[in-house]
């Protein structure tokens, strides 16, 4: 959130993350940013990237993925 964003957005989780991988991909599936998530709230900055559609992918502890679409203005 917020979505759409101007570049800085955050992800909030009901259960805290414990070193889960978070990836931001562009519309073509290219990796833009990768980080390790710890805690309930993660702040991500893509303000230096072009406007468009991005995808945020979070790998959970059980190996499954959460994927969300993000629009950057």
CSV table of N, CA and C in Angstrom, one decimal:
chain,number,residue,atom,x,y,z
A,1,UNK,N,0.8,-1.2,0.0
A,1,UNK,CA,0.0,0.0,0.0
A,1,UNK,C,0.9,1.2,0.0
A,2,UNK,N,0.6,2.3,-0.5
A,2,UNK,CA,-0.6,2.6,-1.3
A,2,UNK,C,-0.4,2.0,-2.7
A,3,UNK,N,-1.5,1.7,-3.3
A,3,UNK,CA,-1.5,1.2,-4.7
A,3,UNK,C,-2.6,1.9,-5.5
A,4,UNK,N,-2.3,2.7,-6.4
A,4,UNK,CA,-1.0,3.0,-7.0
A,4,UNK,C,-0.1,3.8,-6.1
A,5,UNK,N,1.2,3.7,-6.4
A,5,UNK,CA,2.2,4.4,-5.6
A,5,UNK,C,3.1,5.3,-6.5
A,6,UNK,N,3.7,6.2,-5.8
A,6,UNK,CA,4.7,7.1,-6.5
A,6,UNK,C,6.1,6.5,-6.4
A,7,UNK,N,6.2,5.4,-5.6
A,7,UNK,CA,7.5,4.8,-5.5
A,7,UNK,C,7.8,4.1,-4.2
A,8,UNK,N,7.4,4.7,-3.0
A,8,UNK,CA,7.6,4.0,-1.7
A,8,UNK,C,6.3,3.4,-1.3
A,9,UNK,N,6.3,2.1,-1.0
A,9,UNK,CA,5.1,1.4,-0.5
A,9,UNK,C,5.5,0.5,0.6
A,10,UNK,N,4.5,0.0,1.3
A,10,UNK,CA,4.8,-1.0,2.4
A,10,UNK,C,3.9,-2.2,2.3
A,11,UNK,N,4.3,-3.3,2.8
A,11,UNK,CA,3.6,-4.5,2.9
A,11,UNK,C,3.4,-4.8,4.4
A,12,UNK,N,2.2,-5.1,4.8
A,12,UNK,CA,1.9,-5.4,6.2
A,12,UNK,C,1.4,-6.9,6.3
A,13,UNK,N,1.9,-7.6,7.2
A,13,UNK,CA,1.6,-9.0,7.4
A,13,UNK,C,1.0,-9.3,8.8
A,14,UNK,N,0.0,-10.2,8.8
A,14,UNK,CA,-0.6,-10.6,10.1
A,14,UNK,C,0.4,-11.3,11.0
A,15,UNK,N,1.2,-12.2,10.4
A,15,UNK,CA,2.2,-12.9,11.1
A,15,UNK,C,3.6,-12.3,10.7
A,16,UNK,N,4.5,-12.1,11.6
A,16,UNK,CA,5.8,-11.5,11.3
A,16,UNK,C,6.6,-12.5,10.3
A,17,UNK,N,7.2,-11.8,9.4
A,17,UNK,CA,8.1,-12.6,8.5
A,17,UNK,C,9.4,-12.9,9.2
A,18,UNK,N,10.0,-14.0,8.9
A,18,UNK,CA,11.2,-14.4,9.5
A,18,UNK,C,12.2,-14.8,8.3
A,19,UNK,N,12.9,-13.8,7.8
A,19,UNK,CA,13.9,-13.9,6.7
A,19,UNK,C,13.3,-14.5,5.4
A,20,UNK,N,12.0,-14.2,5.2
A,20,UNK,CA,11.4,-14.6,3.9
A,20,UNK,C,11.9,-13.7,2.8
A,21,UNK,N,12.1,-14.3,1.6
A,21,UNK,CA,12.5,-13.5,0.4
A,21,UNK,C,11.4,-12.7,-0.2
A,22,UNK,N,11.6,-11.5,-0.5
A,22,UNK,CA,10.6,-10.6,-1.1
A,22,UNK,C,11.3,-10.1,-2.4
A,23,UNK,N,10.6,-10.3,-3.5
A,23,UNK,CA,11.1,-9.9,-4.8
A,23,UNK,C,10.1,-8.9,-5.5
A,24,UNK,N,10.6,-7.9,-6.2
A,24,UNK,CA,9.8,-7.0,-7.0
A,24,UNK,C,10.3,-7.3,-8.4
A,25,UNK,N,9.3,-7.6,-9.2
A,25,UNK,CA,9.5,-7.9,-10.7
A,25,UNK,C,8.8,-6.9,-11.5
A,26,UNK,N,9.4,-6.6,-12.7
A,26,UNK,CA,8.7,-5.7,-13.6
A,26,UNK,C,7.6,-6.5,-14.4
A,27,UNK,N,6.9,-5.9,-15.3
A,27,UNK,CA,5.8,-6.5,-16.1
A,27,UNK,C,6.4,-7.7,-17.0
A,28,UNK,N,7.7,-7.6,-17.3
A,28,UNK,CA,8.3,-8.7,-18.1
A,28,UNK,C,8.9,-9.8,-17.3
A,29,UNK,N,8.7,-9.7,-15.9
A,29,UNK,CA,9.2,-10.8,-15.1
A,29,UNK,C,10.7,-10.6,-14.7
A,30,UNK,N,11.3,-9.5,-15.0
A,30,UNK,CA,12.7,-9.2,-14.6
A,30,UNK,C,12.7,-8.8,-13.2
A,31,UNK,N,13.7,-9.3,-12.5
A,31,UNK,CA,13.9,-8.9,-11.1
A,31,UNK,C,14.4,-7.5,-10.9
A,32,UNK,N,13.7,-6.7,-10.2
A,32,UNK,CA,14.0,-5.3,-10.0
A,32,UNK,C,14.7,-5.1,-8.6
A,33,UNK,N,14.2,-5.8,-7.6
A,33,UNK,CA,14.7,-5.6,-6.3
A,33,UNK,C,14.4,-6.9,-5.5
A,34,UNK,N,15.4,-7.3,-4.7
A,34,UNK,CA,15.2,-8.5,-3.8
A,34,UNK,C,15.6,-8.1,-2.4
A,35,UNK,N,14.9,-8.5,-1.4
A,35,UNK,CA,15.2,-8.2,0.0
A,35,UNK,C,14.7,-9.3,0.9
A,36,UNK,N,15.2,-9.3,2.1
A,36,UNK,CA,14.8,-10.3,3.1
A,36,UNK,C,13.9,-9.6,4.1
A,37,UNK,N,12.7,-10.2,4.2
A,37,UNK,CA,11.7,-9.6,5.1
A,37,UNK,C,11.8,-10.1,6.5
A,38,UNK,N,11.7,-9.2,7.5
A,38,UNK,CA,11.7,-9.5,8.9
A,38,UNK,C,10.7,-8.6,9.5
A,39,UNK,N,9.7,-9.1,10.3
A,39,UNK,CA,8.8,-8.3,11.0
A,39,UNK,C,7.4,-8.3,10.3
A,40,UNK,N,6.5,-7.4,10.8
A,40,UNK,CA,5.2,-7.3,10.3
A,40,UNK,C,5.0,-6.3,9.2
A,41,UNK,N,5.9,-5.4,9.1
A,41,UNK,CA,5.8,-4.3,8.1
A,41,UNK,C,7.1,-4.1,7.3
A,42,UNK,N,7.0,-4.2,6.0
A,42,UNK,CA,8.2,-4.0,5.2
A,42,UNK,C,8.0,-2.8,4.3
A,43,UNK,N,9.0,-1.9,4.2
A,43,UNK,CA,8.9,-0.7,3.4
A,43,UNK,C,9.8,-1.0,2.2
A,44,UNK,N,9.3,-0.7,1.0
A,44,UNK,CA,10.0,-0.9,-0.3
A,44,UNK,C,10.0,0.3,-1.1
A,45,UNK,N,11.2,0.7,-1.6
A,45,UNK,CA,11.3,1.9,-2.4
A,45,UNK,C,11.7,1.6,-3.9
A,46,UNK,N,10.8,1.9,-4.8
A,46,UNK,CA,11.1,1.7,-6.2
A,46,UNK,C,10.9,3.1,-7.0
A,47,UNK,N,11.1,4.2,-6.2
A,47,UNK,CA,10.9,5.5,-6.8
A,47,UNK,C,11.8,5.8,-8.0
A,48,UNK,N,13.0,5.1,-8.1
A,48,UNK,CA,13.9,5.3,-9.2
A,48,UNK,C,13.5,4.5,-10.4
A,49,UNK,N,12.5,3.8,-10.4
A,49,UNK,CA,12.1,2.9,-11.5
A,49,UNK,C,11.0,3.6,-12.3
A,50,UNK,N,10.8,3.2,-13.6
A,50,UNK,CA,9.8,3.8,-14.5
A,50,UNK,C,8.4,3.5,-14.0
A,51,UNK,N,7.5,4.3,-14.4
A,51,UNK,CA,6.1,4.1,-14.1
A,51,UNK,C,5.6,2.8,-14.9
A,52,UNK,N,4.7,2.1,-14.3
A,52,UNK,CA,4.2,0.9,-14.9
A,52,UNK,C,3.7,-0.1,-13.9
A,53,UNK,N,3.6,-1.3,-14.3
A,53,UNK,CA,3.0,-2.4,-13.5
A,53,UNK,C,4.2,-3.3,-13.0
A,54,UNK,N,4.2,-3.5,-11.7
A,54,UNK,CA,5.2,-4.4,-11.1
A,54,UNK,C,4.5,-5.5,-10.3
A,55,UNK,N,5.2,-6.5,-9.9
A,55,UNK,CA,4.7,-7.6,-9.1
A,55,UNK,C,5.6,-7.8,-7.9
A,56,UNK,N,4.9,-8.0,-6.8
A,56,UNK,CA,5.6,-8.2,-5.5
A,56,UNK,C,5.4,-9.7,-5.2
A,57,UNK,N,6.4,-10.4,-4.9
A,57,UNK,CA,6.3,-11.8,-4.7
A,57,UNK,C,7.0,-12.1,-3.3
A,58,UNK,N,6.3,-12.7,-2.4
A,58,UNK,CA,6.8,-13.0,-1.1
A,58,UNK,C,6.8,-14.6,-0.9
A,59,UNK,N,7.9,-15.1,-0.6
A,59,UNK,CA,8.0,-16.6,-0.3
A,59,UNK,C,7.7,-16.8,1.1
A,60,UNK,N,6.7,-17.6,1.4
A,60,UNK,CA,6.3,-17.9,2.8
A,60,UNK,C,7.2,-19.1,3.3
A,61,UNK,N,7.1,-19.3,4.6
A,61,UNK,CA,8.0,-20.3,5.2
A,61,UNK,C,7.7,-21.7,4.7
A,62,UNK,N,6.4,-22.0,4.3
A,62,UNK,CA,6.1,-23.3,3.8
A,62,UNK,C,6.5,-23.5,2.3
A,63,UNK,N,7.1,-22.5,1.7
A,63,UNK,CA,7.6,-22.5,0.3
A,63,UNK,C,6.6,-22.0,-0.7
A,64,UNK,N,5.3,-21.7,-0.3
A,64,UNK,CA,4.4,-21.1,-1.2
A,64,UNK,C,4.6,-19.6,-1.4
A,65,UNK,N,4.0,-19.0,-2.4
A,65,UNK,CA,4.3,-17.6,-2.7
A,65,UNK,C,3.0,-16.8,-2.6
A,66,UNK,N,3.1,-15.6,-2.2
A,66,UNK,CA,2.1,-14.6,-2.2
A,66,UNK,C,2.5,-13.7,-3.3
A,67,UNK,N,1.6,-13.3,-4.3
A,67,UNK,CA,2.0,-12.5,-5.4
A,67,UNK,C,0.9,-11.4,-5.5
A,68,UNK,N,1.4,-10.1,-5.6
A,68,UNK,CA,0.5,-9.0,-5.7
A,68,UNK,C,0.9,-8.1,-6.8
A,69,UNK,N,0.0,-7.5,-7.5
A,69,UNK,CA,0.3,-6.5,-8.6
A,69,UNK,C,0.3,-5.1,-8.0
A,70,UNK,N,1.3,-4.3,-8.4
A,70,UNK,CA,1.5,-3.0,-7.9
A,70,UNK,C,1.6,-2.0,-9.1
A,71,UNK,N,1.0,-0.9,-9.1
A,71,UNK,CA,1.0,0.1,-10.1
A,71,UNK,C,1.8,1.3,-9.6
A,72,UNK,N,2.9,1.6,-10.4
A,72,UNK,CA,3.7,2.8,-10.1
A,72,UNK,C,3.4,3.9,-11.0
A,73,UNK,N,3.0,5.0,-10.5
A,73,UNK,CA,2.7,6.2,-11.3
A,73,UNK,C,3.9,7.0,-11.8
